[in-house]
Amino acid sequence: MAVVEEEVSGGVGHIVLNRPEALNSLNGAMIDGIRAALDAWREDDSVASVLVTSGSPRAFCAGGDIKAIRQAVVDGDHDAGPQYFAAEYDLDELIANYPKPYIAVIEAAAFGGGLGISIHGSIRVVTENAVLAMPETAIGFVPDVGSSYFLSRLPGRVGRYLALTGTRITGPDALALGLATHFCPSDAVNDLKADILAGTDIHEALGRHTTSPSTELSFDAEAVAAVFEKESLVDIIDALECDTPWSRTTKTQLATLSPTSLMATDALIARGADSTLRECLDRELRMATWIITEPDFAEGVRAVLVDKDRTPQWKPLVLEMVRPEAFQQLL
């Protein structure tokens, strides 16, 4: 069974992510398959646009194949990770610069690498069942796939909040923040896809099936802005001393995450705000190449994705013991 299925219908190149047993986590074969289809259709006049969907109701794409990267690190293969990330990030850049409309339909979970193959597209459709996140700080890694570019540009320091905490947002959240371009109710999404694949004008199909949900965010944007505008991570944690449900939840959340990942992530987001996408991707590649050799990566992936005991033993244990000079030259 192909992990990426592709066909042309109604002048639309259709890519279906088809690795359901792994929630469509991107392995090398999927990256290569998506790339091959996009390269083939780029100059093909019979293909006017590209539609990307999932063959699984459980996920659009749950991220990169991080367990395989961890195993390569544990086995002493120091080339597999950088090669994988370089290919993945080049695909993200291709999508961002694709000369034809690239439509991603997110009906379920889109985490990490799943955002790389959707958010960079020109049209991003979400439903009420969509859940989006960059959860890398929980596994001793850093938000990547160009997220230091698109998160750093969100209003009210929301991007810094999402990058550091890994907080999950809803489809309507994504639309309100500009991460998505359209909202389609789940009971209409199959009709939307069918219309597009039948050759209906994209904008006509979108106009027929998409709606405008509430713009109220699922989190306290004012509290996020007030806290995450602080200069340092220590200042952010101090600002969370105010006794509200959100501040207590956020402080507890940050306390469970890799201090090294938090420090490196904050530096990436700060630099991303005034960088091009390519500069962000190159910086993320340098950071990813470094951080997967740090103890927290193997330990974090073990705790969250392998043993699933969710009790990682971070080294170091607290922010104050992280050495920023270990990654400063990578920025």
Short mmCIF file of C-alpha atoms in Angstrom, two decimals:
data_model
loop_
_atom_site.label_atom_id
_atom_site.label_comp_id
_atom_site.label_asym_id
_atom_site.label_seq_id
_atom_site.Cartn_x
_atom_site.Cartn_y
_atom_site.Cartn_z
CA MET A 1 0.00 0.00 0.00
CA ALA A 2 1.43 3.35 -1.03
CA VAL A 3 1.92 5.79 1.83
CA VAL A 4 1.15 8.63 -0.59
CA GLU A 5 -1.55 8.17 -3.22
CA GLU A 6 -1.75 10.61 -6.10
CA GLU A 7 -3.99 11.06 -9.11
CA VAL A 8 -5.23 13.82 -11.38
CA SER A 9 -8.97 14.53 -11.50
CA GLY A 10 -10.73 17.50 -13.05
CA GLY A 11 -7.42 19.23 -13.63
CA VAL A 12 -6.55 18.85 -9.94
CA GLY A 13 -3.57 16.89 -8.67
CA HIS A 14 -4.85 15.00 -5.63
CA ILE A 15 -2.43 13.84 -2.94
CA VAL A 16 -3.82 11.53 -0.26
CA LEU A 17 -1.72 10.90 2.85
CA ASN A 18 -2.12 7.19 3.52
CA ARG A 19 -0.15 5.97 6.51
CA PRO A 20 -3.05 5.57 8.96
CA GLU A 21 -1.29 3.22 11.38
CA ALA A 22 1.14 6.05 12.17
CA LEU A 23 -1.44 8.85 11.95
CA ASN A 24 0.23 9.87 8.68
CA SER A 25 3.49 10.75 10.42
CA LEU A 26 5.86 11.77 7.65
CA ASN A 27 8.54 9.23 6.90
CA GLY A 28 11.09 9.54 4.12
CA ALA A 29 8.89 7.71 1.63
CA MET A 30 6.03 10.14 2.22
CA ILE A 31 8.27 13.18 1.84
CA ASP A 32 9.70 11.75 -1.39
CA GLY A 33 6.24 10.84 -2.68
CA ILE A 34 4.77 14.29 -2.08
CA ARG A 35 7.83 15.91 -3.60
CA ALA A 36 7.71 13.70 -6.69
CA ALA A 37 4.04 14.50 -7.31
CA LEU A 38 4.55 18.24 -6.89
CA ASP A 39 7.59 18.22 -9.16
CA ALA A 40 5.68 16.28 -11.83
CA TRP A 41 2.67 18.62 -11.73
CA ARG A 42 4.61 21.86 -11.50
CA GLU A 43 5.07 22.25 -15.27
CA ASP A 44 2.12 20.05 -16.31
CA ASP A 45 -0.45 22.30 -17.99
CA SER A 46 -3.16 19.70 -17.43
CA VAL A 47 -2.86 20.23 -13.66
CA ALA A 48 -4.21 23.59 -12.52
CA SER A 49 -4.05 23.08 -8.75
CA VAL A 50 -3.15 20.60 -6.01
CA LEU A 51 -5.41 19.20 -3.30
CA VAL A 52 -3.91 17.48 -0.24
CA THR A 53 -6.13 15.37 2.02
CA SER A 54 -5.85 12.51 4.48
CA GLY A 55 -7.08 8.98 4.00
CA SER A 56 -7.54 8.65 7.77
CA PRO A 57 -10.33 10.23 9.84
CA ARG A 58 -8.00 10.35 12.84
CA ALA A 59 -5.33 12.68 11.53
CA PHE A 60 -4.28 14.91 8.68
CA CYS A 61 -0.65 14.39 9.67
CA ALA A 62 0.61 13.87 13.22
CA GLY A 63 4.11 15.21 12.46
CA GLY A 64 7.45 13.83 11.42
CA ASP A 65 8.55 10.26 12.01
CA ILE A 66 10.36 11.26 15.19
CA LYS A 67 10.57 7.75 16.61
CA ALA A 68 12.66 6.67 13.63
CA ILE A 69 14.95 9.70 14.08
CA ARG A 70 15.40 8.84 17.75
CA GLN A 71 16.26 5.24 16.90
CA ALA A 72 18.87 6.41 14.41
CA VAL A 73 20.42 8.62 17.11
CA VAL A 74 20.42 5.76 19.62
CA ASP A 75 22.01 3.48 17.00
CA GLY A 76 24.76 6.02 16.36
CA ASP A 77 23.60 7.02 12.88
CA HIS A 78 24.36 10.74 12.94
CA ASP A 79 23.46 11.40 9.29
CA ALA A 80 19.88 10.09 9.15
CA GLY A 81 18.32 12.93 11.15
CA PRO A 82 19.90 15.87 9.30
CA GLN A 83 19.20 14.23 5.94
CA TYR A 84 15.56 13.67 6.86
CA PHE A 85 15.07 17.22 8.13
CA ALA A 86 16.79 18.76 5.12
CA ALA A 87 14.44 16.89 2.75
CA GLU A 88 11.39 17.77 4.84
CA TYR A 89 12.23 21.47 5.04
CA ASP A 90 13.00 21.66 1.32
CA LEU A 91 9.53 20.22 0.70
CA ASP A 92 8.01 22.88 2.97
CA GLU A 93 9.77 25.59 0.98
CA LEU A 94 8.57 24.07 -2.30
CA ILE A 95 4.99 24.18 -1.02
CA ALA A 96 5.36 27.80 0.11
CA ASN A 97 6.60 28.82 -3.35
CA TYR A 98 4.44 26.48 -5.43
CA PRO A 99 3.27 28.26 -8.59
CA LYS A 100 -0.22 26.71 -8.52
CA PRO A 101 -2.93 26.81 -5.86
CA TYR A 102 -2.07 24.30 -3.12
CA ILE A 103 -5.13 23.38 -1.07
CA ALA A 104 -4.72 21.48 2.21
CA VAL A 105 -7.86 20.20 3.92
CA ILE A 106 -7.33 19.61 7.64
CA GLU A 107 -10.15 17.58 9.18
CA ALA A 108 -8.37 16.20 12.24
CA ALA A 109 -4.95 16.38 13.95
CA ALA A 110 -2.17 18.35 12.29
CA PHE A 111 0.95 18.50 14.44
CA GLY A 112 4.55 19.45 13.70
CA GLY A 113 5.42 18.32 10.19
CA GLY A 114 1.70 18.21 9.40
CA LEU A 115 1.70 22.00 9.62
CA GLY A 116 4.72 22.14 7.34
CA ILE A 117 2.80 20.49 4.50
CA SER A 118 -0.34 22.56 5.06
CA ILE A 119 0.29 26.01 6.56
CA HIS A 120 2.76 26.91 3.81
CA GLY A 121 0.12 26.24 1.15
CA SER A 122 -1.90 29.03 -0.43
CA ILE A 123 -5.29 27.66 0.73
CA ARG A 124 -5.71 25.99 4.14
CA VAL A 125 -9.18 24.65 4.95
CA VAL A 126 -10.06 23.53 8.49
CA THR A 127 -13.15 21.98 10.06
CA GLU A 128 -14.43 22.08 13.62
CA ASN A 129 -12.63 18.75 14.16
CA ALA A 130 -9.21 20.12 13.24
CA VAL A 131 -6.60 20.30 15.99
CA LEU A 132 -3.29 22.06 15.32
CA ALA A 133 -0.13 22.21 17.43
CA MET A 134 3.64 22.37 17.48
CA PRO A 135 4.29 20.09 20.49
CA GLU A 136 8.05 19.65 20.13
CA THR A 137 9.16 21.07 23.49
CA ALA A 138 7.46 18.07 25.14
CA ILE A 139 9.87 15.67 23.41
CA GLY A 140 13.14 17.55 23.79
CA PHE A 141 13.02 18.95 20.27
CA VAL A 142 12.21 22.38 18.77
CA PRO A 143 9.34 23.63 16.60
CA ASP A 144 10.55 23.38 13.01
CA VAL A 145 9.15 23.09 9.43
CA GLY A 146 9.27 26.87 9.14
CA SER A 147 7.23 27.47 12.28
CA SER A 148 9.72 30.07 13.51
CA TYR A 149 8.57 32.00 10.42
CA PHE A 150 4.79 31.60 10.61
CA LEU A 151 4.39 31.52 14.40
CA SER A 152 6.59 34.55 14.97
CA ARG A 153 4.21 36.56 12.78
CA LEU A 154 1.06 35.85 14.77
CA PRO A 155 -0.43 38.77 16.73
CA GLY A 156 -0.23 39.31 20.48
CA ARG A 157 2.72 36.98 21.12
CA VAL A 158 0.43 34.04 20.43
CA GLY A 159 3.12 32.38 18.32
CA ARG A 160 5.61 32.46 21.18
CA TYR A 161 2.95 30.95 23.45
CA LEU A 162 2.09 28.16 21.01
CA ALA A 163 5.74 27.37 20.27
CA LEU A 164 6.81 27.18 23.89
CA THR A 165 3.81 25.40 25.40
CA GLY A 166 2.74 23.21 22.48
CA THR A 167 -0.86 24.24 23.18
CA ARG A 168 -3.40 22.73 20.79
CA ILE A 169 -5.71 25.08 18.93
CA THR A 170 -8.98 24.46 17.14
CA GLY A 171 -9.92 24.93 13.52
CA PRO A 172 -11.76 28.19 14.29
CA ASP A 173 -8.70 29.36 16.25
CA ALA A 174 -6.51 28.68 13.23
CA LEU A 175 -8.84 30.68 11.01
CA ALA A 176 -9.00 33.62 13.43
CA LEU A 177 -5.19 33.68 13.70
CA GLY A 178 -4.63 33.45 9.95
CA LEU A 179 -3.07 30.00 10.03
CA ALA A 180 -6.07 28.77 8.06
CA THR A 181 -7.74 30.60 5.19
CA HIS A 182 -11.18 28.94 5.17
CA PHE A 183 -13.52 27.05 7.51
CA CYS A 184 -15.70 24.22 6.22
CA PRO A 185 -18.17 22.40 8.48
CA SER A 186 -17.33 18.70 8.67
CA ASP A 187 -20.69 17.72 7.21
CA ALA A 188 -19.87 19.71 4.05
CA VAL A 189 -16.20 18.89 3.61
CA ASN A 190 -16.71 15.82 1.41
CA ASP A 191 -18.86 17.91 -0.92
CA LEU A 192 -16.14 20.56 -1.02
CA LYS A 193 -13.49 18.02 -1.98
CA ALA A 194 -15.79 16.44 -4.57
CA ASP A 195 -16.50 19.82 -6.15
CA ILE A 196 -12.80 20.65 -6.36
CA LEU A 197 -11.95 17.27 -7.86
CA ALA A 198 -14.78 17.64 -10.38
CA GLY A 199 -13.02 20.69 -11.78
CA THR A 200 -15.25 23.34 -10.20
CA ASP A 201 -13.53 26.70 -9.91
CA ILE A 202 -11.72 26.64 -6.56
CA HIS A 203 -13.10 29.94 -5.34
CA GLU A 204 -16.61 28.98 -6.40
CA ALA A 205 -16.31 25.68 -4.51
CA LEU A 206 -14.94 27.43 -1.44
CA GLY A 207 -17.70 30.02 -1.58
CA ARG A 208 -20.31 27.29 -1.79
CA HIS A 209 -19.14 25.16 1.12
CA THR A 210 -17.20 27.33 3.58
CA THR A 211 -18.63 29.50 6.34
CA SER A 212 -17.51 32.01 8.97
CA PRO A 213 -17.38 30.51 12.47
CA SER A 214 -17.09 32.48 15.68
CA THR A 215 -13.87 34.47 15.93
CA GLU A 216 -13.67 33.95 19.70
CA LEU A 217 -10.44 32.14 20.54
CA SER A 218 -10.40 29.04 22.74
CA PHE A 219 -7.72 30.62 24.95
CA ASP A 220 -7.34 33.96 26.72
CA ALA A 221 -5.55 36.09 24.13
CA GLU A 222 -5.25 39.08 26.47
CA ALA A 223 -3.57 36.97 29.15
CA VAL A 224 -1.24 35.46 26.54
CA ALA A 225 -0.22 38.90 25.29
CA ALA A 226 0.39 40.22 28.80
CA VAL A 227 2.51 37.27 29.90
CA PHE A 228 4.35 36.25 26.74
CA GLU A 229 5.55 39.76 25.96
CA LYS A 230 7.97 39.43 28.89
CA GLU A 231 11.65 39.58 28.01
CA SER A 232 12.83 36.18 29.21
CA LEU A 233 11.43 32.74 29.96
CA VAL A 234 12.08 33.27 33.66
CA ASP A 235 10.09 36.50 33.46
CA ILE A 236 7.25 34.64 31.76
CA ILE A 237 7.14 32.04 34.51
CA ASP A 238 7.22 34.77 37.17
CA ALA A 239 4.32 36.52 35.43
CA LEU A 240 2.30 33.30 35.68
CA GLU A 241 2.21 33.65 39.47
CA CYS A 242 -1.15 35.43 39.12
CA ASP A 243 -3.78 33.00 40.37
CA THR A 244 -6.08 32.30 37.45
CA PRO A 245 -7.04 28.95 35.91
CA TRP A 246 -5.16 29.81 32.72
CA SER A 247 -1.99 30.93 34.52
CA ARG A 248 -1.97 27.83 36.74
CA THR A 249 -2.47 25.53 33.75
CA THR A 250 0.20 27.28 31.69
CA LYS A 251 2.74 27.33 34.50
CA THR A 252 2.18 23.62 35.17
CA GLN A 253 2.45 22.94 31.44
CA LEU A 254 5.78 24.75 31.10
CA ALA A 255 7.18 22.90 34.12
CA THR A 256 6.75 19.55 32.33
CA LEU A 257 8.69 20.57 29.21
CA SER A 258 12.38 20.28 28.33
CA PRO A 259 14.23 23.36 29.65
CA THR A 260 16.78 23.04 26.84
CA SER A 261 14.01 22.89 24.25
CA LEU A 262 12.25 25.88 25.77
CA MET A 263 15.39 28.01 25.68
CA ALA A 264 16.27 27.03 22.11
CA THR A 265 12.67 27.48 20.93
CA ASP A 266 12.43 30.97 22.38
CA ALA A 267 15.61 31.95 20.55
CA LEU A 268 14.27 30.56 17.25
CA ILE A 269 10.98 32.44 17.52
CA ALA A 270 12.78 35.69 18.38
CA ARG A 271 15.05 35.39 15.34
CA GLY A 272 12.27 34.24 13.04
CA ALA A 273 10.32 37.46 13.28
CA ASP A 274 12.74 39.34 11.01
CA SER A 275 13.91 36.45 8.82
CA THR A 276 12.81 35.01 5.49
CA LEU A 277 11.28 31.54 5.36
CA ARG A 278 14.50 30.13 3.89
CA GLU A 279 16.54 31.70 6.68
CA CYS A 280 14.17 30.22 9.24
CA LEU A 281 14.36 26.76 7.68
CA ASP A 282 18.16 26.86 7.55
CA ARG A 283 18.33 27.98 11.17
CA GLU A 284 15.88 25.28 12.23
CA LEU A 285 17.98 22.68 10.41
CA ARG A 286 21.08 23.74 12.33
CA MET A 287 19.16 23.68 15.59
CA ALA A 288 17.51 20.32 14.86
CA THR A 289 20.86 18.76 13.91
CA TRP A 290 22.27 19.90 17.24
CA ILE A 291 19.37 19.18 19.57
CA ILE A 292 18.81 15.57 18.49
CA THR A 293 22.28 14.82 19.87
CA GLU A 294 21.33 16.29 23.26
CA PRO A 295 20.09 13.93 26.01
CA ASP A 296 16.61 15.45 26.18
CA PHE A 297 15.66 14.39 22.65
CA ALA A 298 16.11 10.64 23.12
CA GLU A 299 14.59 10.87 26.60
CA GLY A 300 11.63 13.00 25.55
CA VAL A 301 10.69 10.82 22.58
CA ARG A 302 11.05 7.75 24.79
CA ALA A 303 8.72 9.17 27.44
CA VAL A 304 6.05 10.50 25.06
CA LEU A 305 6.11 8.23 22.00
CA VAL A 306 7.97 5.01 22.84
CA ASP A 307 7.31 3.96 26.46
CA LYS A 308 4.53 6.55 26.81
CA ASP A 309 5.05 6.88 30.56
CA ARG A 310 5.25 10.69 30.20
CA THR A 311 7.85 10.97 32.94
CA PRO A 312 10.92 12.35 31.12
CA GLN A 313 14.04 13.01 33.16
CA TRP A 314 15.36 16.24 31.67
CA LYS A 315 19.03 17.19 31.78
CA PRO A 316 19.33 19.89 32.98
CA LEU A 317 16.20 20.02 35.08
CA VAL A 318 15.67 23.78 35.22
CA LEU A 319 15.99 26.74 32.86
CA GLU A 320 18.65 28.41 34.97
CA MET A 321 21.02 25.50 34.27
CA VAL A 322 20.66 25.58 30.46
CA ARG A 323 23.75 26.90 28.66
CA PRO A 324 22.57 29.18 25.82
CA GLU A 325 26.09 29.34 24.47
CA ALA A 326 25.64 25.72 23.36
CA PHE A 327 23.30 26.85 20.57
CA GLN A 328 23.93 30.59 20.14
CA GLN A 329 26.25 30.04 17.20
CA LEU A 330 23.47 28.17 15.40
CA LEU A 331 21.20 31.22 15.29
#
